[in-house]
Coordinates of C-alpha atoms in Angstrom, one line a residue:
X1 CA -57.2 21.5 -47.8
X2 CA -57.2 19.6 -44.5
X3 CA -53.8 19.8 -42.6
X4 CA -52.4 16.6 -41.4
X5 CA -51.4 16.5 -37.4
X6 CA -47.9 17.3 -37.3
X7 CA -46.5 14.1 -35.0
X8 CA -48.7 12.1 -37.7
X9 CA -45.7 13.1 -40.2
X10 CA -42.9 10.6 -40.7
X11 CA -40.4 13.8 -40.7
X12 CA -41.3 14.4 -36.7
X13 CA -40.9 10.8 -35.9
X14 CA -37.6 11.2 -37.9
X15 CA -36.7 14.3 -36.0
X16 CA -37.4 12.8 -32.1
X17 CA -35.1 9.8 -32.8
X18 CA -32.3 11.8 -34.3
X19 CA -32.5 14.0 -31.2
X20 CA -32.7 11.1 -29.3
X21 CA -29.9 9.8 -30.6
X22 CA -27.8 12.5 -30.1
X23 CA -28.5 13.2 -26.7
X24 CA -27.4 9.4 -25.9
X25 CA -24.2 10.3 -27.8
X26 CA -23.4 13.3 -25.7
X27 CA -24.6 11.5 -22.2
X28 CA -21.9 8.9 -23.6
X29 CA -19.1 10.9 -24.2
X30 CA -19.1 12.6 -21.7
X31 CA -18.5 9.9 -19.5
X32 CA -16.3 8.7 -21.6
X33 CA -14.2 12.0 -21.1
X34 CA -14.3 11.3 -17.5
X35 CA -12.8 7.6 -18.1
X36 CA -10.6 9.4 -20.0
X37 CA -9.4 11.6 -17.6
X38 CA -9.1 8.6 -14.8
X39 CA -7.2 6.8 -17.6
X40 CA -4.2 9.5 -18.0
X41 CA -3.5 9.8 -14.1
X42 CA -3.2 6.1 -14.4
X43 CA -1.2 6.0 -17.4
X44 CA 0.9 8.8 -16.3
X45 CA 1.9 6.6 -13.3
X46 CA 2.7 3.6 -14.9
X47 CA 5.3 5.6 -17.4
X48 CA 7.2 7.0 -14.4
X49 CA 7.4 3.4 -12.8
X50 CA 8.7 1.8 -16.5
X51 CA 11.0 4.6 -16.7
X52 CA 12.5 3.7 -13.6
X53 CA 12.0 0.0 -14.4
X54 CA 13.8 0.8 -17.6
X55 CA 16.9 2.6 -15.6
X56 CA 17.1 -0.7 -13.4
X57 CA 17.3 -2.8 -16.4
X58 CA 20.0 -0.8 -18.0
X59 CA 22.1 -1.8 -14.6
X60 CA 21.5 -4.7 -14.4
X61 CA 22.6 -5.6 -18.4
X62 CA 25.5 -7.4 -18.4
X63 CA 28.7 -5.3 -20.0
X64 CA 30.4 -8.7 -20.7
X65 CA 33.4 -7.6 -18.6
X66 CA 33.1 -10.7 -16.4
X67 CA 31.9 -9.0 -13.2
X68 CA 28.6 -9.8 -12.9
X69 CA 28.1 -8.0 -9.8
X70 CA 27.8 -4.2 -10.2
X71 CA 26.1 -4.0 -6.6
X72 CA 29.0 -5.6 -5.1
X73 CA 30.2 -3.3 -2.1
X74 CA 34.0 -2.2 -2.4
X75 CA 33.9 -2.9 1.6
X76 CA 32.9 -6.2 1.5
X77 CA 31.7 -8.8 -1.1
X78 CA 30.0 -10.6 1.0
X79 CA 27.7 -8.4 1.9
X80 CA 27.7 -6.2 5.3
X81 CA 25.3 -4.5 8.1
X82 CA 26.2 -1.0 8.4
X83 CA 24.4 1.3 10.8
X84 CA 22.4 4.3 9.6
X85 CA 24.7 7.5 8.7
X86 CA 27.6 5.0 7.6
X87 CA 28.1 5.5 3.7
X88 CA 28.7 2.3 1.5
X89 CA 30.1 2.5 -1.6
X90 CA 29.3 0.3 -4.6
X91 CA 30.9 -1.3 -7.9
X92 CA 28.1 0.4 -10.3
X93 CA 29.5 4.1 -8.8
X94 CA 26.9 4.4 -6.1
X95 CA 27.8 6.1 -2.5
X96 CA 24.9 5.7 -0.4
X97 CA 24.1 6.8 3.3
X98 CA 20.9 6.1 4.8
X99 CA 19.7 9.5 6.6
X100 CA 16.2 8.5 8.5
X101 CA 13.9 5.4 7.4
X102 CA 10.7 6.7 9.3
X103 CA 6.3 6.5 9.5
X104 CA 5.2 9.1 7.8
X105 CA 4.3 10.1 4.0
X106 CA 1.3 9.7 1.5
X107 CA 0.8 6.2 -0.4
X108 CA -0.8 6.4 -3.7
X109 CA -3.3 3.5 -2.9
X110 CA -2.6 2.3 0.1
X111 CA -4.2 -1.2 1.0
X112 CA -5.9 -1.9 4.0
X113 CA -3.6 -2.1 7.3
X114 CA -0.7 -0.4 5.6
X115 CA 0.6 3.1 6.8
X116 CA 3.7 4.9 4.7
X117 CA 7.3 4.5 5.6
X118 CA 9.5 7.6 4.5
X119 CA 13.3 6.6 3.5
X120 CA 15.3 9.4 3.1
X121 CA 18.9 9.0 1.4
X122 CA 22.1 10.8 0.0
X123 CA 23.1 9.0 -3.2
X124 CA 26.7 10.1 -4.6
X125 CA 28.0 9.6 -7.8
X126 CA 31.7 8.1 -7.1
X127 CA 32.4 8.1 -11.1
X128 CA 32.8 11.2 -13.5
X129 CA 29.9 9.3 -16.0
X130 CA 26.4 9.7 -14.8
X131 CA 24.9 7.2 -13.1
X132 CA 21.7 5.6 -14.3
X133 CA 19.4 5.4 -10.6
X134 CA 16.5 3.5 -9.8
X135 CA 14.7 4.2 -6.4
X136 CA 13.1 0.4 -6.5
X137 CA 16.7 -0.8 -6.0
X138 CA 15.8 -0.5 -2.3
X139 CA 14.0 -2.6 0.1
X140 CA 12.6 -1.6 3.1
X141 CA 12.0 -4.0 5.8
X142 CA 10.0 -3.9 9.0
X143 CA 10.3 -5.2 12.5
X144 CA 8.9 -8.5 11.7
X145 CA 11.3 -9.0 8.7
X146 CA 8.5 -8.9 6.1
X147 CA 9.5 -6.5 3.0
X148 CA 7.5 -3.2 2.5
X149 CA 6.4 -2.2 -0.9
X150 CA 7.7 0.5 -2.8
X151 CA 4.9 3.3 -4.0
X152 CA 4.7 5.3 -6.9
X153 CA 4.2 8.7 -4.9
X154 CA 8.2 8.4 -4.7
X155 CA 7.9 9.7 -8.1
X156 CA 5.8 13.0 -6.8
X157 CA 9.2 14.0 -5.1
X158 CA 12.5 15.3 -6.6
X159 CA 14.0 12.0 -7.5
X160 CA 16.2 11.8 -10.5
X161 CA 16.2 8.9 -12.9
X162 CA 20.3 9.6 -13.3
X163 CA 23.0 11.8 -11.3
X164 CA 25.4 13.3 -13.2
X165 CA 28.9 12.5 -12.5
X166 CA 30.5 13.2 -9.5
X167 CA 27.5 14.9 -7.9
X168 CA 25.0 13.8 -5.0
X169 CA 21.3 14.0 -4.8
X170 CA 18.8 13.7 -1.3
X171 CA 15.3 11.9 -1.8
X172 CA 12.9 11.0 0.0
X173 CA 11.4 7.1 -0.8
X174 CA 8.0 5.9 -0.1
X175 CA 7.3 2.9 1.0
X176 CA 3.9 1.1 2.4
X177 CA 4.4 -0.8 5.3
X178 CA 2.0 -3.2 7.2
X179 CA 3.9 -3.3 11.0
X180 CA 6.4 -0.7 12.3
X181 CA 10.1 -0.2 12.8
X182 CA 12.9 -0.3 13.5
X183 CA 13.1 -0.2 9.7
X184 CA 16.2 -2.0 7.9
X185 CA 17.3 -1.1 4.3
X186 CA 19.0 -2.9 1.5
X187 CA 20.5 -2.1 -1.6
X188 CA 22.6 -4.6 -3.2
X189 CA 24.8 -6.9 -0.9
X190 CA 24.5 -3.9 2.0
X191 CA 22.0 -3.8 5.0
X192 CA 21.5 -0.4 7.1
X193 CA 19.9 -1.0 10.7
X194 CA 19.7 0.7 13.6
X195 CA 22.4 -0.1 16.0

């Protein structure tokens, strides 16, 4: 009995596209495990921003009380400069002093041209309920007037999404800025400069 050549058999044909196939599948998934991974960072980013976007919201709901305002300063309703170190106190609960707004810090992505802008500040809780807080309530500002943008490496610090009543909390806020100081802040109805 003559033997047949063994890649003359459909079963080895058979054989080299199966294993063909299925080193395609593994080349495949394992880049798709590196997507993956990319993915999660990214995802894990955007929760912390919609948490904190979701914080802002619940401020900013109306309570049906008539005062629309809840960032209107007790010192002044039509809004006021303060230097930095001078508190302000707010409708909403908040007692805010602005510490340092200075260069320096880590951006997340940071664009071309732009350099990070540190804003540290003391936020107290005037009121004995805790106070839903949202560190994109703050705008940064830079010599030339032109608004900085907030960055998500704020979130890579201790800052709380609420302070409990009657207590204070220190953060530092990131910010990515395109020209340099002096820096001015804002937060509600207030402005902080240096004076």
């Amino acid at each position: 009995m003559i033997k047949r050549k063994f890649y003359k058999d459909v079963w080895f044909y058979l054989f080299v596209v199966v294993a063909l196939f299925s080193i395609f599948m593994l080349v495949g998934a394992s880049s798709l495990v590196d997507d993956n991974d990319a993915q999660a960072v990214k995802i894990k980013k955007q929760k912390k921003e919609i948490k904190g976007l979701t914080s802002a919201l619940n401020v900013f709901t109306p309570d049906n009380s008539g005062d629309d305002d809840d960032y209107a300063s007790d010192d002044e309703s039509d809004g006021k400069t303060l230097s930095y170190s001078e508190p302000a106190t707010f409708d909403s609960g908040e007692k805010i002093t602005i510490n340092s707004v200075k260069d320096g810090g880590t951006l997340a992505e940071p664009k071309p041209g732009e350099h990070a802008v540190t804003l540290n500040v003391t936020v107290e809780n005037t009121k004995s309920d805790p106070l839903d807080f949202n560190p994109q309530n703050f705008d940064v500002y830079d010599s030339n007037d032109e608004l900085t943008e907030f960055d998500a490496n704020t979130y890579d610090s201790n800052v709380p999404h609420s302070i409990a009543g009657s207590k204070k909390a220190t953060m530092d806020i990131i910010f990515g800025a395109k020209n340099h100081g002096p820096y001015s802040v804002t937060f509600g109805d207030v402005t902080w400069n240096v004076i």
